[in-house]
CSV table of C-alpha atoms in Angstrom, one decimal:
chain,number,residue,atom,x,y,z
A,1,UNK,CA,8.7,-4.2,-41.4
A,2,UNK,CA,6.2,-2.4,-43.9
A,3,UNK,CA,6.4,1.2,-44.0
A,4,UNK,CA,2.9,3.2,-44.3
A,5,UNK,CA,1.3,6.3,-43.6
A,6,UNK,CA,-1.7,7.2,-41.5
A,7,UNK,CA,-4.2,10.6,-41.5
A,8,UNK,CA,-3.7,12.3,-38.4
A,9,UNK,CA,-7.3,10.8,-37.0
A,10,UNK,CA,-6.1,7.3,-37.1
A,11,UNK,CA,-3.0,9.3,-34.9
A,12,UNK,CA,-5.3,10.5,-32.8
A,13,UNK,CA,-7.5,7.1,-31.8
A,14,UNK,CA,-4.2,5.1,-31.6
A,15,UNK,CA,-2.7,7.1,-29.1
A,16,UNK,CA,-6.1,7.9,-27.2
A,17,UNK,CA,-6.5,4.1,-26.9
A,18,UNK,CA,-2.9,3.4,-26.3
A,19,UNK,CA,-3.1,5.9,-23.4
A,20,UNK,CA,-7.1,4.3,-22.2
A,21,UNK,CA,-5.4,0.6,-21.8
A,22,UNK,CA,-2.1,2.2,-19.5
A,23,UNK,CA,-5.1,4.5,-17.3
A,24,UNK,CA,-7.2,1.0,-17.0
A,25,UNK,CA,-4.5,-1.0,-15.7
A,26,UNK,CA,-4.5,0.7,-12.5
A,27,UNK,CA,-3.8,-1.7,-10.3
A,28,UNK,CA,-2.8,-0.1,-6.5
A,29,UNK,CA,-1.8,3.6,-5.8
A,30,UNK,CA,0.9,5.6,-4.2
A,31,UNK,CA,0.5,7.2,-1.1
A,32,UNK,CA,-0.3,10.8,-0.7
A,33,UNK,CA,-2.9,11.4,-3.8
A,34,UNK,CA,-5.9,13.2,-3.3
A,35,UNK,CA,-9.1,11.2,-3.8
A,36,UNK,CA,-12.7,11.9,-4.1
A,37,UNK,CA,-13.7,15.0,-6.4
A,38,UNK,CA,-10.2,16.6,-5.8
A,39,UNK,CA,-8.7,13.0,-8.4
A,40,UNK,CA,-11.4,14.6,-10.8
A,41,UNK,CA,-10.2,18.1,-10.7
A,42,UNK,CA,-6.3,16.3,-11.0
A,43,UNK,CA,-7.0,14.7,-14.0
A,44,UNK,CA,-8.1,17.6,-15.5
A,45,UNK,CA,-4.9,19.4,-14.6
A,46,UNK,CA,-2.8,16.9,-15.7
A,47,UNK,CA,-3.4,18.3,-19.3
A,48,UNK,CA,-1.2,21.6,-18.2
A,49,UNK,CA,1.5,19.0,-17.2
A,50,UNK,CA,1.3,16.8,-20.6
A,51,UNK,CA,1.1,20.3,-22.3
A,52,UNK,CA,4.6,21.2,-20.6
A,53,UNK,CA,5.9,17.8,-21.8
A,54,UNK,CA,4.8,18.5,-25.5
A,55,UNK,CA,6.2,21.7,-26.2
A,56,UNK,CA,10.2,21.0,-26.3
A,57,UNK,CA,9.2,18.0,-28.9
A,58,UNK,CA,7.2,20.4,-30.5
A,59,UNK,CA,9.9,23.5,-31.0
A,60,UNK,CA,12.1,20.2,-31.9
A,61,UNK,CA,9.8,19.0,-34.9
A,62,UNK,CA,9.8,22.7,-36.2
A,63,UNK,CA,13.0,23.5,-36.6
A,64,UNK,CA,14.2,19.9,-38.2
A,65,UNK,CA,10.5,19.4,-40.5
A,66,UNK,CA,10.1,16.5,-42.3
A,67,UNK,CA,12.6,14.6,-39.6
A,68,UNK,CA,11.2,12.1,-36.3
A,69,UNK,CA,12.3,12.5,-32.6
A,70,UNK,CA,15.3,10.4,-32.7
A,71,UNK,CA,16.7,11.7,-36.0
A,72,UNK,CA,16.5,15.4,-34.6
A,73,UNK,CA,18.2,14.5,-31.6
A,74,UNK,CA,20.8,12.4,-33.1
A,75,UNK,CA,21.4,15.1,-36.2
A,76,UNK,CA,22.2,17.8,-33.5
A,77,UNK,CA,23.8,15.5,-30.8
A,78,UNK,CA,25.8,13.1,-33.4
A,79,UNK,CA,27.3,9.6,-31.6
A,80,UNK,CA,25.4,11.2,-28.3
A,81,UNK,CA,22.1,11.6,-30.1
A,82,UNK,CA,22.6,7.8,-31.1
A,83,UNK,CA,22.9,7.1,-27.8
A,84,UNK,CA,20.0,9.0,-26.8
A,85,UNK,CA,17.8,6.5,-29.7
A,86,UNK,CA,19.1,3.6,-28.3
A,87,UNK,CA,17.8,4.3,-25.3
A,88,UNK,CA,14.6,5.3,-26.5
A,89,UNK,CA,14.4,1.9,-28.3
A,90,UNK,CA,15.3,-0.2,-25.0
A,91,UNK,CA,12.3,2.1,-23.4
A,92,UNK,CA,9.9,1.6,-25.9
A,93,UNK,CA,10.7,-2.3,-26.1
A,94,UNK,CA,10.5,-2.6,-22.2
A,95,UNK,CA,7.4,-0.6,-22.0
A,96,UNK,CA,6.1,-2.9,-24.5
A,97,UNK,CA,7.0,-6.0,-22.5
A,98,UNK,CA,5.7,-4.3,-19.3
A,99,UNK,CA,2.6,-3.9,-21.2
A,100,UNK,CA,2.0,-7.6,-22.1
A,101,UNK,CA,2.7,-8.2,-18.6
A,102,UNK,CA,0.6,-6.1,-17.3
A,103,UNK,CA,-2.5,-8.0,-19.4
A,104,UNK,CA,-1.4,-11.2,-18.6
A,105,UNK,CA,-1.2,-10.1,-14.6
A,106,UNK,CA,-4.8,-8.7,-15.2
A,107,UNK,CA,-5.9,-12.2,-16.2
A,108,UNK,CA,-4.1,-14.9,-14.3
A,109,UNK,CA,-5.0,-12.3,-10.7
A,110,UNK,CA,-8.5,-11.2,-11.8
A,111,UNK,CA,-9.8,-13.4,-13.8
A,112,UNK,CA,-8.1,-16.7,-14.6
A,113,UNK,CA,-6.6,-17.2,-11.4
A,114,UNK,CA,-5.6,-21.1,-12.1
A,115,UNK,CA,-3.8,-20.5,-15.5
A,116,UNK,CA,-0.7,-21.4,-16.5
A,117,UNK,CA,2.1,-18.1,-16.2
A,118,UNK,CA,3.6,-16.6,-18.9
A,119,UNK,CA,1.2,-18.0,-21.4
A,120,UNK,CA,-1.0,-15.1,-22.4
A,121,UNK,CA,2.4,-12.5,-22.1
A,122,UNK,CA,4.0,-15.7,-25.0
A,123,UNK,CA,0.5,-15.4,-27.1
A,124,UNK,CA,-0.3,-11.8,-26.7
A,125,UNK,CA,3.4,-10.4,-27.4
A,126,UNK,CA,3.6,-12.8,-30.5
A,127,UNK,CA,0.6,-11.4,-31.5
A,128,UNK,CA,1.7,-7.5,-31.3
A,129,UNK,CA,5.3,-8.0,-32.9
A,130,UNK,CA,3.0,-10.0,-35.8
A,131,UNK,CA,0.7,-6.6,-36.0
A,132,UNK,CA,4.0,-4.1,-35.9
A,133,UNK,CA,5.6,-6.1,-38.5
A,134,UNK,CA,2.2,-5.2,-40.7
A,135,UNK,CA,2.9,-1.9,-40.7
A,136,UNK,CA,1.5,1.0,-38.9
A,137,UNK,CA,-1.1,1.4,-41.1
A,138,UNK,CA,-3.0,-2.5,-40.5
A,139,UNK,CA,-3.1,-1.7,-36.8
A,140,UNK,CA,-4.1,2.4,-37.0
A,141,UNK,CA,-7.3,1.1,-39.4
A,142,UNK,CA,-7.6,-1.6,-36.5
A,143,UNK,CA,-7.6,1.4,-34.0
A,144,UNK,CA,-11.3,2.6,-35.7
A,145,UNK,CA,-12.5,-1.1,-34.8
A,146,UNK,CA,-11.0,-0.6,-30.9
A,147,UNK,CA,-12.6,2.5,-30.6
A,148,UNK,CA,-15.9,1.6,-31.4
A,149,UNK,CA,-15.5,-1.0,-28.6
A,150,UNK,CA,-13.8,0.9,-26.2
A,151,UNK,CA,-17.0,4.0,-26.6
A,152,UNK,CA,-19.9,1.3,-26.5
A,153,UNK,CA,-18.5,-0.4,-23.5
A,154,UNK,CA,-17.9,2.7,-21.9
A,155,UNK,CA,-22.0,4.4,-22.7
A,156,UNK,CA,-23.0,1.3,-21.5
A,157,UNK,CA,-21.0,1.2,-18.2
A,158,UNK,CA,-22.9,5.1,-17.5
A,159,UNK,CA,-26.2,4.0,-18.3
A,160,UNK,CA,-26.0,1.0,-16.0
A,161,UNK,CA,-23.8,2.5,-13.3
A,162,UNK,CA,-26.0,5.8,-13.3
A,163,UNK,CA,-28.0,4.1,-10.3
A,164,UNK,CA,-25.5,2.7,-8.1
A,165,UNK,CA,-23.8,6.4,-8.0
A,166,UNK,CA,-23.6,8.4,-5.5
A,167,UNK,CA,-22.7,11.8,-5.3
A,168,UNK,CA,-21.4,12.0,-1.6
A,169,UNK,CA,-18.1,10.2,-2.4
A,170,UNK,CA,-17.3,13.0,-4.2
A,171,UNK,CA,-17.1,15.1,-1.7
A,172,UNK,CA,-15.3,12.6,1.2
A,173,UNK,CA,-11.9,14.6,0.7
A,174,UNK,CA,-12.6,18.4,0.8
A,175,UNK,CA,-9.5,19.6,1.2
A,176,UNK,CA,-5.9,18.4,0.5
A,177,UNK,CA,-2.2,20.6,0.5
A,178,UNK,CA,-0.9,21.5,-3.0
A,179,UNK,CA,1.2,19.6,-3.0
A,180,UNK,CA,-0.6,16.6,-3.2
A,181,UNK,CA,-2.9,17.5,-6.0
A,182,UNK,CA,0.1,18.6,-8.0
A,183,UNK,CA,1.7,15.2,-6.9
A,184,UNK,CA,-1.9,13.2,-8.6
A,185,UNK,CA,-1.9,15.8,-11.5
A,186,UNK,CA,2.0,15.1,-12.3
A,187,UNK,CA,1.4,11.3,-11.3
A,188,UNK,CA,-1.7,10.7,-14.3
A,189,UNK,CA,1.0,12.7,-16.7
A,190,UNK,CA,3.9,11.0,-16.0
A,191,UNK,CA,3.4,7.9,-18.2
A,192,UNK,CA,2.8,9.9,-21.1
A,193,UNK,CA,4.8,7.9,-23.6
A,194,UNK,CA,2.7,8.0,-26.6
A,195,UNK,CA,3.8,11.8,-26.7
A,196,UNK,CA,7.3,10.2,-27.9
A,197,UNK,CA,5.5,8.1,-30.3
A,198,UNK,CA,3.8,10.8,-31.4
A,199,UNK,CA,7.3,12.9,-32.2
A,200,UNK,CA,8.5,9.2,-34.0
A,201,UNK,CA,5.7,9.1,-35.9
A,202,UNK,CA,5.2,12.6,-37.3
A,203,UNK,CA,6.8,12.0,-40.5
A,204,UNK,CA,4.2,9.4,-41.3
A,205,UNK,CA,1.2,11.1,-40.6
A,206,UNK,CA,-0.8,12.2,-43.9
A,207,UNK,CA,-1.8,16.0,-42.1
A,208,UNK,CA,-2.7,17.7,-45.8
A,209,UNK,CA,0.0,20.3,-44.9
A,210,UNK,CA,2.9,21.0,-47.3
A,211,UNK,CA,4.4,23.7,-45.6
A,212,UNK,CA,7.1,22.1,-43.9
A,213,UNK,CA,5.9,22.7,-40.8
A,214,UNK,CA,4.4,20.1,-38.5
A,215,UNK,CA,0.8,19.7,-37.7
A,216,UNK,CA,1.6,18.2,-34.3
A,217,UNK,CA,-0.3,20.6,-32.2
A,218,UNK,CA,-3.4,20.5,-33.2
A,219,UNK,CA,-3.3,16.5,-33.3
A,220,UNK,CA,-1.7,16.8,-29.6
A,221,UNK,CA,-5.1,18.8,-28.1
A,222,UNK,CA,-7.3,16.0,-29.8
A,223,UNK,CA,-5.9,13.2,-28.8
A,224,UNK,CA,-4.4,14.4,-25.0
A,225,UNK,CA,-7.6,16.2,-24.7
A,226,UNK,CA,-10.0,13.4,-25.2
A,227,UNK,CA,-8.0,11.5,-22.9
A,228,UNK,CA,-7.9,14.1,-20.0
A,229,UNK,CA,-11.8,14.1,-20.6
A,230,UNK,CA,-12.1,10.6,-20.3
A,231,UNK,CA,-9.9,9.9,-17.8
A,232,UNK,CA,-11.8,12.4,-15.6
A,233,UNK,CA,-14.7,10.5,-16.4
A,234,UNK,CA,-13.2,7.4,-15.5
A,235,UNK,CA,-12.3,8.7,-12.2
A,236,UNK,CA,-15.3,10.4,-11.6
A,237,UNK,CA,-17.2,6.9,-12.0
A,238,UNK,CA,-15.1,5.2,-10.1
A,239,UNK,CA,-15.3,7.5,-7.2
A,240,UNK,CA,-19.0,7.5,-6.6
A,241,UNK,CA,-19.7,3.9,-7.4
A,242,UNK,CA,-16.6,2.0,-5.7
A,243,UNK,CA,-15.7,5.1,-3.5
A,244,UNK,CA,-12.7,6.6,-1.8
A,245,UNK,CA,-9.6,7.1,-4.3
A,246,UNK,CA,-9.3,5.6,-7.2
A,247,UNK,CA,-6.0,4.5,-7.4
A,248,UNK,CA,-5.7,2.7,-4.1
A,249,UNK,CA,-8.2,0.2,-2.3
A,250,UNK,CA,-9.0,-1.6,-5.9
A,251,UNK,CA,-7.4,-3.7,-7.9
A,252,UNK,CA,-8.4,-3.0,-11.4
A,253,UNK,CA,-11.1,-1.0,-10.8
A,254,UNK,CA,-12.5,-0.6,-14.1
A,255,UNK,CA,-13.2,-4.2,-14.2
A,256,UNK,CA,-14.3,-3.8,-10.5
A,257,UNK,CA,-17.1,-1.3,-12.2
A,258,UNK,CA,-17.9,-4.0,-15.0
A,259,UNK,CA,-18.2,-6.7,-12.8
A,260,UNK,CA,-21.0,-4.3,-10.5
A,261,UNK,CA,-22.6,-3.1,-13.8
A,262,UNK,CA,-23.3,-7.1,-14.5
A,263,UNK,CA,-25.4,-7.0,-11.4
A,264,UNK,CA,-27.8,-4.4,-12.3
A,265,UNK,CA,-28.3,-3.9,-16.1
A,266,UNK,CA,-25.6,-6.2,-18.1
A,267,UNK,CA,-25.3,-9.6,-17.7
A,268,UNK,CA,-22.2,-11.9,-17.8
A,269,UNK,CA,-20.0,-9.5,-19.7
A,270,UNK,CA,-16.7,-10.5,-18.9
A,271,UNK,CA,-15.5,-11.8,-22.2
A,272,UNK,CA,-16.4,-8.9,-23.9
A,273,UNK,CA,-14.3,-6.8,-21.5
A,274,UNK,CA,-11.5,-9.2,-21.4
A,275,UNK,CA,-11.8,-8.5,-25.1
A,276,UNK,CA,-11.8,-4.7,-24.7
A,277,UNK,CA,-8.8,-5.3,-22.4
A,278,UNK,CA,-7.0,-7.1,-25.4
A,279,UNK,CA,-7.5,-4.8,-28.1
A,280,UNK,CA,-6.6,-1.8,-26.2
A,281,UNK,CA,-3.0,-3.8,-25.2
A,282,UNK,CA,-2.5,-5.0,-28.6
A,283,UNK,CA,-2.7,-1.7,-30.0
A,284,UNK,CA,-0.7,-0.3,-27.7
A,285,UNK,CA,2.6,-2.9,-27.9
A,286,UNK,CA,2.0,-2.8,-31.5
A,287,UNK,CA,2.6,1.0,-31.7
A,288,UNK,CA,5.2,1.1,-29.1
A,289,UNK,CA,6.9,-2.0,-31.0
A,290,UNK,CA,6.7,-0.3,-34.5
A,291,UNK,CA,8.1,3.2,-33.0
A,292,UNK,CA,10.8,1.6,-31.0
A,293,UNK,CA,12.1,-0.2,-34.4
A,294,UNK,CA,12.0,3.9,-36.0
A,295,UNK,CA,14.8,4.8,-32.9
A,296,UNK,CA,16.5,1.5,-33.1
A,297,UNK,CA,17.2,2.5,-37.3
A,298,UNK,CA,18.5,5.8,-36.1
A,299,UNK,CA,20.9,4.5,-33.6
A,300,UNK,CA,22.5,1.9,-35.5
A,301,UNK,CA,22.8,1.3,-38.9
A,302,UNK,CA,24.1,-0.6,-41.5
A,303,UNK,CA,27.6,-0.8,-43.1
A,304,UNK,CA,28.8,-3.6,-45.5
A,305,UNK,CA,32.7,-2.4,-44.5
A,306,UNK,CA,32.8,-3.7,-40.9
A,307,UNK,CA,31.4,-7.4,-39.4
A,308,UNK,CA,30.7,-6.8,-36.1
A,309,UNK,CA,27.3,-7.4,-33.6
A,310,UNK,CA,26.4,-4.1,-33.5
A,311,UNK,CA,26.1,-4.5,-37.7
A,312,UNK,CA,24.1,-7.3,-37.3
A,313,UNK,CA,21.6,-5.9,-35.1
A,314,UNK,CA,21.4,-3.4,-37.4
A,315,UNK,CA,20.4,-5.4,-40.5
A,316,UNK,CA,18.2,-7.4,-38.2
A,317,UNK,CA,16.4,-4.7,-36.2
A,318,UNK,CA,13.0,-6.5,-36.3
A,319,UNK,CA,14.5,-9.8,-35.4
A,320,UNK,CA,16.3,-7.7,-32.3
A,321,UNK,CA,13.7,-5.6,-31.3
A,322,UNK,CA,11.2,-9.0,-31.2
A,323,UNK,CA,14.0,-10.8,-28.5
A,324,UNK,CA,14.1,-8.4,-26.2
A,325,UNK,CA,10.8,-7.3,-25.7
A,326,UNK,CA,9.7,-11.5,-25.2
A,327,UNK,CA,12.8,-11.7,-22.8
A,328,UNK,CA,11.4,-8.3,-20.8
A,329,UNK,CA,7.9,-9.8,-21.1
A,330,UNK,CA,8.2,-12.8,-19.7
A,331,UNK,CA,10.2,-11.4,-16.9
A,332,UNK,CA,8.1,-9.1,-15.5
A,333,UNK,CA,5.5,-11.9,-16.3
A,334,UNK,CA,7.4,-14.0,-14.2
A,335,UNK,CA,8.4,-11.6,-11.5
A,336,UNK,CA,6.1,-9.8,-9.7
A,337,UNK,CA,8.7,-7.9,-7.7
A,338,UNK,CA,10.0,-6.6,-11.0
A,339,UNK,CA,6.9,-5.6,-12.8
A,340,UNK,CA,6.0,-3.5,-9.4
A,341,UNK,CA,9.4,-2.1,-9.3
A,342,UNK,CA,9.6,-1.0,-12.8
A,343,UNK,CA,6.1,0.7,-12.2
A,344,UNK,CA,7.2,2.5,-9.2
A,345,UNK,CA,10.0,3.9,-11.4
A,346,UNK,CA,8.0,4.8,-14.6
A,347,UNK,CA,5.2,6.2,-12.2
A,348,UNK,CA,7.9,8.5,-10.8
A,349,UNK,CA,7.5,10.6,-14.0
A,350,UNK,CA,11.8,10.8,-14.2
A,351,UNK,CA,12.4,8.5,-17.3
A,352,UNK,CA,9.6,10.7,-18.8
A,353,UNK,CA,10.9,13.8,-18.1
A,354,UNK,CA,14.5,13.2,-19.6
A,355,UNK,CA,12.9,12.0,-22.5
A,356,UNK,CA,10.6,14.4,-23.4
A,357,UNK,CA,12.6,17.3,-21.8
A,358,UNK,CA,16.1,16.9,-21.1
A,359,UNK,CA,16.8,15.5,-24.5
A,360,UNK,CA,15.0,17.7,-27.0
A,361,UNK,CA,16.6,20.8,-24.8
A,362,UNK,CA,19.9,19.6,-25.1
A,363,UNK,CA,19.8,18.9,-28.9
A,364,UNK,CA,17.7,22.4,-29.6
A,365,UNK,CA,20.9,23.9,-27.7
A,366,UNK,CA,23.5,22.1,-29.4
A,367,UNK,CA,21.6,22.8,-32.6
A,368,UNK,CA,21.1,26.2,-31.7
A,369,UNK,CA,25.0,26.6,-30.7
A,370,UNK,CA,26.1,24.9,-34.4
A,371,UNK,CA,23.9,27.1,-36.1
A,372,UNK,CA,25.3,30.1,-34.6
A,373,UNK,CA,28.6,28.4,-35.2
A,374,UNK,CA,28.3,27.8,-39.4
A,375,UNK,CA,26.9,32.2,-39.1
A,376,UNK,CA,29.9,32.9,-38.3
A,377,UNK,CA,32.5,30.9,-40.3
A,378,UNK,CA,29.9,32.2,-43.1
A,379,UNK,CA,29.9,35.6,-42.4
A,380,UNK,CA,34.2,35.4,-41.9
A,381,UNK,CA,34.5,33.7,-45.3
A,382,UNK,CA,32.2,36.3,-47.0
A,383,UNK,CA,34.4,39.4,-45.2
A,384,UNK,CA,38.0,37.6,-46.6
A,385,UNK,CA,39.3,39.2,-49.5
């Protein structure tokens, strides 16, 4: 796998787009979210929430500089902290899998109903692990390309939707407890993971700074912010054009909206959706791909004294990482019951949480504790005679 930099804008539309493809594959919501204006006002608070997820990360990345996620955690954790990647690399290469499946359930339920299974999770997944084997710099140049896409698609959705809206469905929930709009806010955070990429990618981001210290929070409120912004807008459209909540009652709504736009202003646009669709999923399994293949080098690596399995994953991490993430894709492609479940689970906001901050609390503590550790055994040598 070819190892490249990219400027902290190319960062920033990856992960925007990354996190547009996971909002757009909406398909079904949980019971007990708000709806109507109240999702709009949610989605705006979910920033506070993805905010809260950032900042262990952050404090992570400034006190080990010039170091990713997983090599923080597994410098201050040691064997557990290699633990800890490896299960960041079977996330990221499950999420990746999820996410082919989740394009090739889009297709075969809402558009191609009569083709074969399996086949576009094969072709699209064969196509990512191609375009994280490139590098991360072919697909973040591609993300400029998916961007422009993604923003004429969504003008033109506005201007052709602006008739059909209607502000009443706004206002069809007035009132709703807190905990329910927390419960939407937290729910439209929880599937943050580009936040890890982010913290695996920081290394590699050309920010102009030679300081030491990371530029990660200034790239975190461009990239979360123009998604909070968008996703209210999504939302917001959604709401008065298809009504009631947009999470429940449609399946796929933002095709639902591109399929009403054709009947007013656009005509017959469905292939340049479907194409929209594709760009925003490849990017997104390439960049989970490429940053589950970072944690998979910290957890194992290579050692020419010892011939064992574990060795040889190690020296064949791309090879690895491509198996598993076909075998998860073309199981959940395969098994409705299983892609739902492992939604249900990653919309529950738990795998997230540890991740983000459970693990980087632990290894700021342990690093924290071994610090305060080497002070001392410093301070007795300098006090012996």
């Amino acid at each position: 796998m070819v190892k490249t930099r990219i400027s902290g804008s190319q960062a920033v539309v990856l992960l925007f787009l990354s996190r547009m493809f996971a909002l757009l594959t909406v398909s079904g919501g949980r019971d007990g979210q708000v709806g109507g204006g109240l999702a709009v006002l949610a989605a705006l608070c979910s920033f506070l929430f993805q905010l809260a997820l950032f900042l262990p990360g952050w404090l992570l990345a400034r006190r080990h500089p010039g170091q990713n996620f997983a090599e923080a955690v597994t410098g201050c954790l040691g064997g557990a902290g290699r633990g800890v990647s490896l299960l960041l690399w079977l996330l990221l290469v499950l999420l990746a899998g999820m996410s082919a499946a989740e394009f090739e359930h889009f297709l075969v339920s809402a558009v191609y109903e009569q083709a074969p299974r399996l086949l576009f999770a094969f072709l699209f997944l064969a196509a990512a692990i191609y375009g994280a084997w490139l590098g991360l710099e072919a697909f973040g140049r591609f993300a400029y390309f998916g961007f422009t896409v993604f923003a004429l698609l969504a003008v033109s959705l506005c201007f052709s939707l602006a008739g059909d809206f209607q502000t009443g469905e706004l206002f069809a929930q007035t009132s709703a407890s807190p905990a329910s709009f927390l419960r939407t806010a937290w729910s439209m955070a929880a599937g943050d993971i580009e936040l890890l990429c982010f913290f695996l990618l920081l290394p590699s981001l050309r920010t102009g700074e030679d300081k030491g210290a990371p530029a990660g929070k200034g790239l975190f409120f461009a990239w979360n912010g123009l998604y909070t912004l968008a996703a209210a807008g999504f939302i917001l459209l959604t709401v008065g054009v298809l009504g009631g909540n947009p999470s429940t009652g449609q399946s796929y709504p933002f095709y639902t909206l591109a399929c009403a736009a054709e009947g007013s202003l656009l005509a017959r646009t469905d292939a340049i959706h479907m194409s929209m669709w594709g760009i925003l999923g490849l990017l997104r399994c390439c960049l989970l791909l490429y940053c589950a293949s970072i944690a998979l080098r910290c957890a194992v690596t290579v050692s020419s004294r010892r011939k064992s399995l574990l060795n040889w994953a190690a020296g064949h991490r791309t090879a690895v990482t491509a198996f598993i993430a076909f075998a998860a894709a073309l199981l959940l492609a395969g098994s409705p019951a299983a892609l739902n479940g492992l939604r249900r689970i990653w919309g529950g906001g738990i795998p997230i949480l540890c991740v983000l901050a459970l693990f980087p609390a632990a290894a700021l503590v342990a690093g924290a504790v071994r610090s305060k550790k080497r002070r001392k055994e410093a301070a007795g040598h300098g006090e012996a005679p």
